[in-house]
Short mmCIF file of C-alpha atoms in Angstrom, two decimals:
data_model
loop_
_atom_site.label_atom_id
_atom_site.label_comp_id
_atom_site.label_asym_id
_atom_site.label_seq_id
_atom_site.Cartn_x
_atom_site.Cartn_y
_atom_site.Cartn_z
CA UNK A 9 -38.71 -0.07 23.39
CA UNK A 10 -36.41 -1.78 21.31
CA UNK A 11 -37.27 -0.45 18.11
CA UNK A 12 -36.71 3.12 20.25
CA UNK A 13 -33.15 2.16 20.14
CA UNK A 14 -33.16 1.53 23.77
CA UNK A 15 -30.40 -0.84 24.74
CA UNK A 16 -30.37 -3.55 27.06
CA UNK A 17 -34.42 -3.97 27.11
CA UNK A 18 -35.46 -7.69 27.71
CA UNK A 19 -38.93 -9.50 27.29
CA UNK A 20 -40.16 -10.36 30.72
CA UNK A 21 -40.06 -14.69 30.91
CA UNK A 22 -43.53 -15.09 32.28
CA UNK A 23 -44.66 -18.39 31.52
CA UNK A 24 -43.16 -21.69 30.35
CA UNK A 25 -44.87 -21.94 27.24
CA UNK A 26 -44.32 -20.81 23.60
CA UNK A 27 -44.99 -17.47 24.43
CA UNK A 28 -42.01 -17.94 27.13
CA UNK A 29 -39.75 -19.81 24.51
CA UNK A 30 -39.89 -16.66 22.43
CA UNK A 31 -39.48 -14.41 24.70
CA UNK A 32 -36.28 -16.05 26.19
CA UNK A 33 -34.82 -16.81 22.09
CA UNK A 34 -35.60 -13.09 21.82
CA UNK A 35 -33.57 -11.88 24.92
CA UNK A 36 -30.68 -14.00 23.73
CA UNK A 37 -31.05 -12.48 19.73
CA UNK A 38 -30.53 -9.16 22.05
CA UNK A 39 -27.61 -10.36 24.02
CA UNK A 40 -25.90 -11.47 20.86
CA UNK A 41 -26.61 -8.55 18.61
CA UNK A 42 -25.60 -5.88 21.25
CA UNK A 43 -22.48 -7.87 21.72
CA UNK A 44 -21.90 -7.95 18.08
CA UNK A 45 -23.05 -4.08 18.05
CA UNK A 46 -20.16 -3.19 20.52
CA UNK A 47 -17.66 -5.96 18.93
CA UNK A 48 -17.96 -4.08 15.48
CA UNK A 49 -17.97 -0.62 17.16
CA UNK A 50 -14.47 -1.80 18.38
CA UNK A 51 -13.29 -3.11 15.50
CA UNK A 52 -14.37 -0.19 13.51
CA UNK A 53 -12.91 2.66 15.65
CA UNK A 54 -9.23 -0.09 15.69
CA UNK A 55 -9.86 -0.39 11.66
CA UNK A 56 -10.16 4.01 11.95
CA UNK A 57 -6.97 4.30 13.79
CA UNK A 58 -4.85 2.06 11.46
CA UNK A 59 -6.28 3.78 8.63
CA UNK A 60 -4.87 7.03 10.31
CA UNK A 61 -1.81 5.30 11.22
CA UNK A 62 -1.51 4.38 7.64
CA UNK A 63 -1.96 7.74 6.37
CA UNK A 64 0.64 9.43 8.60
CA UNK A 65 3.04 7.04 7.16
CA UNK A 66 1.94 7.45 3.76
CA UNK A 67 2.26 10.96 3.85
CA UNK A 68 6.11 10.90 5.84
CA UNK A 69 6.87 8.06 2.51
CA UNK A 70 5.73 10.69 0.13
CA UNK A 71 7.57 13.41 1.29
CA UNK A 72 11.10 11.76 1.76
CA UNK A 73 11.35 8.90 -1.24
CA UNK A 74 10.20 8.82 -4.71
CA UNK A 75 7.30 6.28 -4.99
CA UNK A 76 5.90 3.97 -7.43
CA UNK A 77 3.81 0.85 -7.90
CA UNK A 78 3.61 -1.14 -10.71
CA UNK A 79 1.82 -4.45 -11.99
CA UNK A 80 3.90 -7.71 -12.87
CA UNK A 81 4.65 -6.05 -16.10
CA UNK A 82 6.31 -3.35 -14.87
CA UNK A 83 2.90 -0.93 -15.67
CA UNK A 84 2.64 2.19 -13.49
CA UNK A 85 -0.04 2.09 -11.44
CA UNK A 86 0.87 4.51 -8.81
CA UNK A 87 2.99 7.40 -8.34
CA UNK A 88 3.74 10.05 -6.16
CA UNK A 89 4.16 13.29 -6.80
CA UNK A 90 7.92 13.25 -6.19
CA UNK A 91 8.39 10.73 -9.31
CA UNK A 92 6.51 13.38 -11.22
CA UNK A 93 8.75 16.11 -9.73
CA UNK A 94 11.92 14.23 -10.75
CA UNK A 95 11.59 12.91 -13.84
CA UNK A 96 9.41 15.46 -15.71
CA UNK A 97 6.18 13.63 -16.03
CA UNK A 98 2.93 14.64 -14.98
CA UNK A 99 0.99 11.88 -13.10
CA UNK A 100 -1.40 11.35 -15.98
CA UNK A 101 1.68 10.47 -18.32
CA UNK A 102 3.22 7.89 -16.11
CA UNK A 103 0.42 5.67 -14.43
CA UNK A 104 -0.44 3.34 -17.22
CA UNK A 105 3.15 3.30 -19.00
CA UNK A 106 5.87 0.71 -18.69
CA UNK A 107 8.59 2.07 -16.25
CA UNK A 108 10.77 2.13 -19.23
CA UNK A 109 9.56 5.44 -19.81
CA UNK A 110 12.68 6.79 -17.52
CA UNK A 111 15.21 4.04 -18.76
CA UNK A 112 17.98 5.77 -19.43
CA UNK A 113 19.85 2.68 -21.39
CA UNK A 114 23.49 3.49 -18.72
CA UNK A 115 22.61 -0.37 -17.03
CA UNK A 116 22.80 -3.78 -19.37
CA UNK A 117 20.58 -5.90 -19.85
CA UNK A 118 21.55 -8.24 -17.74
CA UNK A 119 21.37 -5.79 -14.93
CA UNK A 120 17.05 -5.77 -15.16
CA UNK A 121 17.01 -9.14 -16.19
CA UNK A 122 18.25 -10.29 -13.13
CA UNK A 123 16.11 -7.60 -11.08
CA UNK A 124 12.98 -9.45 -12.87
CA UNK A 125 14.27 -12.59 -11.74
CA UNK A 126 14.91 -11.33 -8.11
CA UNK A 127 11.42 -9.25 -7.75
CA UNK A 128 9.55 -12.46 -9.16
CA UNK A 129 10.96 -14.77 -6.68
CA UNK A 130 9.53 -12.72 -4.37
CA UNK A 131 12.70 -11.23 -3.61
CA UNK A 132 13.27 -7.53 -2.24
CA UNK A 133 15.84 -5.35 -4.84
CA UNK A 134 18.04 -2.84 -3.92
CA UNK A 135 20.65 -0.98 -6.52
CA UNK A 136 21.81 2.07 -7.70
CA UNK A 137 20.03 3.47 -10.50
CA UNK A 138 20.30 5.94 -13.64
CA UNK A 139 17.02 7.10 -15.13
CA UNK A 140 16.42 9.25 -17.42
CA UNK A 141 13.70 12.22 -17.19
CA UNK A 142 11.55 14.04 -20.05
CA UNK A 143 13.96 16.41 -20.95
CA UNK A 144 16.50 14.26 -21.37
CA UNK A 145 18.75 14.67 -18.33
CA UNK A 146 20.10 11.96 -15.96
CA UNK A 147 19.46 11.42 -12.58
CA UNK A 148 20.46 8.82 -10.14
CA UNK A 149 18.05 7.26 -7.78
CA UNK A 150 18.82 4.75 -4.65
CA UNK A 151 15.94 1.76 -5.43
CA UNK A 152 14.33 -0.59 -3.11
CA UNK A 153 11.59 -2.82 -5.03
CA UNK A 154 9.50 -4.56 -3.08
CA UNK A 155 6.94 -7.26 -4.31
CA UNK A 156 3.15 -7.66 -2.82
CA UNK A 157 2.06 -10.93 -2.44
CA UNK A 158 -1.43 -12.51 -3.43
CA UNK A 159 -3.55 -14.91 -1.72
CA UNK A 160 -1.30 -17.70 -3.42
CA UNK A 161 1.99 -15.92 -2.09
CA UNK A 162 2.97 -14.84 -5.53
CA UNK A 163 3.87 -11.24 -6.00
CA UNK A 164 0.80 -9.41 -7.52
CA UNK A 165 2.41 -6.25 -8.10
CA UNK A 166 5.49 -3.84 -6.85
CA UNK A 167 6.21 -1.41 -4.97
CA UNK A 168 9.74 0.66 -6.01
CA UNK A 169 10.84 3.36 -3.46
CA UNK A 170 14.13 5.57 -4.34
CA UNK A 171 15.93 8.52 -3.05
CA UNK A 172 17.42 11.18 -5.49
CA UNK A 173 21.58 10.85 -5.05
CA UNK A 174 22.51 12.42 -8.42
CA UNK A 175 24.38 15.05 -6.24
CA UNK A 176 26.54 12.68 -4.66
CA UNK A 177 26.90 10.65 -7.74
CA UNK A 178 27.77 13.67 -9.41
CA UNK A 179 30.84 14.21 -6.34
CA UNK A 180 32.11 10.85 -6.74
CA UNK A 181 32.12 11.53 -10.78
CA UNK A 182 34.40 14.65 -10.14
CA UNK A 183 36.40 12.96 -7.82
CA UNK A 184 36.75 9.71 -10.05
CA UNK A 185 38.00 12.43 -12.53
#
């Protein structure tokens, strides 16, 4: 009946022999694989709904903020289509290149030295930023890097999320005069 897929079906304990030792280690490998059975059915339809979860937020991310992960090197391994709107680059161009492709050279130095430092301390980054797209132009983006972690709670890679504010930067230029 078992092999049926019926659940719940239990040997009948009829004698307190071998025969009855089995059948009672058998009821219990029953108990304890439908209770794993249902455990794992619960887990899986809670592991379904984050995934869901996860996807709605994914998808609210991508449409607001320009999105990008990269490796400790700085390597693109992600990126959304909004990064490829904004600067120019299809998605094929930028995962695998440095994020340098859309340095525009307006910040020192020093400026992305110390964001290394600050992302590789496990630190979260937030600045002002001027990039540069394909064709050449300028645009200014509102940055928040965030590090992932590894199993030894070093970062692993990065996560950089912007917002376009060339327009405003673009007011306060004309204002500035």
């Amino acid at each position: 009946e078992y092999l049926r897929g019926e659940k719940g079906v239990r040997a009948e304990v009829m004698d307190d022999n071998e025969i009855g030792d089995f059948a009672t280690v058998f009821n219990q490998l029953m108990e304890t694989l439908e209770e794993n059975e249902a455990r794992l059915s619960r887990l899986l339809r809670e592991s379904e709904k984050s995934f869901d979860e996860l996807a709605e937020q994914k998808y609210a991310l991508d449409a607001h903020a320009i999105v990008a992960i990269t490796d400790l090197n700085g390597n693109i391994t992600f990126a959304n289509q909004k990064f490829s709107d904004i600067s120019g680059y299809s998605n094929e161009e930028l995962i695998g290149k440095n994020h340098n492709i859309v340095k525009s050279g307006c910040h020192s130095p020093e400026f992305w030295i110390s964001m290394y430092k600050q992302i590789a301390r496990g630190e979260i980054w937030h600045e002002e930023v001027c990039n540069r797209a394909k064709d050449g132009h300028l645009y200014w983006v509102d940055t928040t890097i965030v590090p992932f972690f590894g199993d030894d709670d070093k970062p692993i890679s990065y996560i950089a999320m912007r917002t376009d504010i060339t327009k405003r930067k673009l007011i306060e230029e004309e204002l500035v005069g």
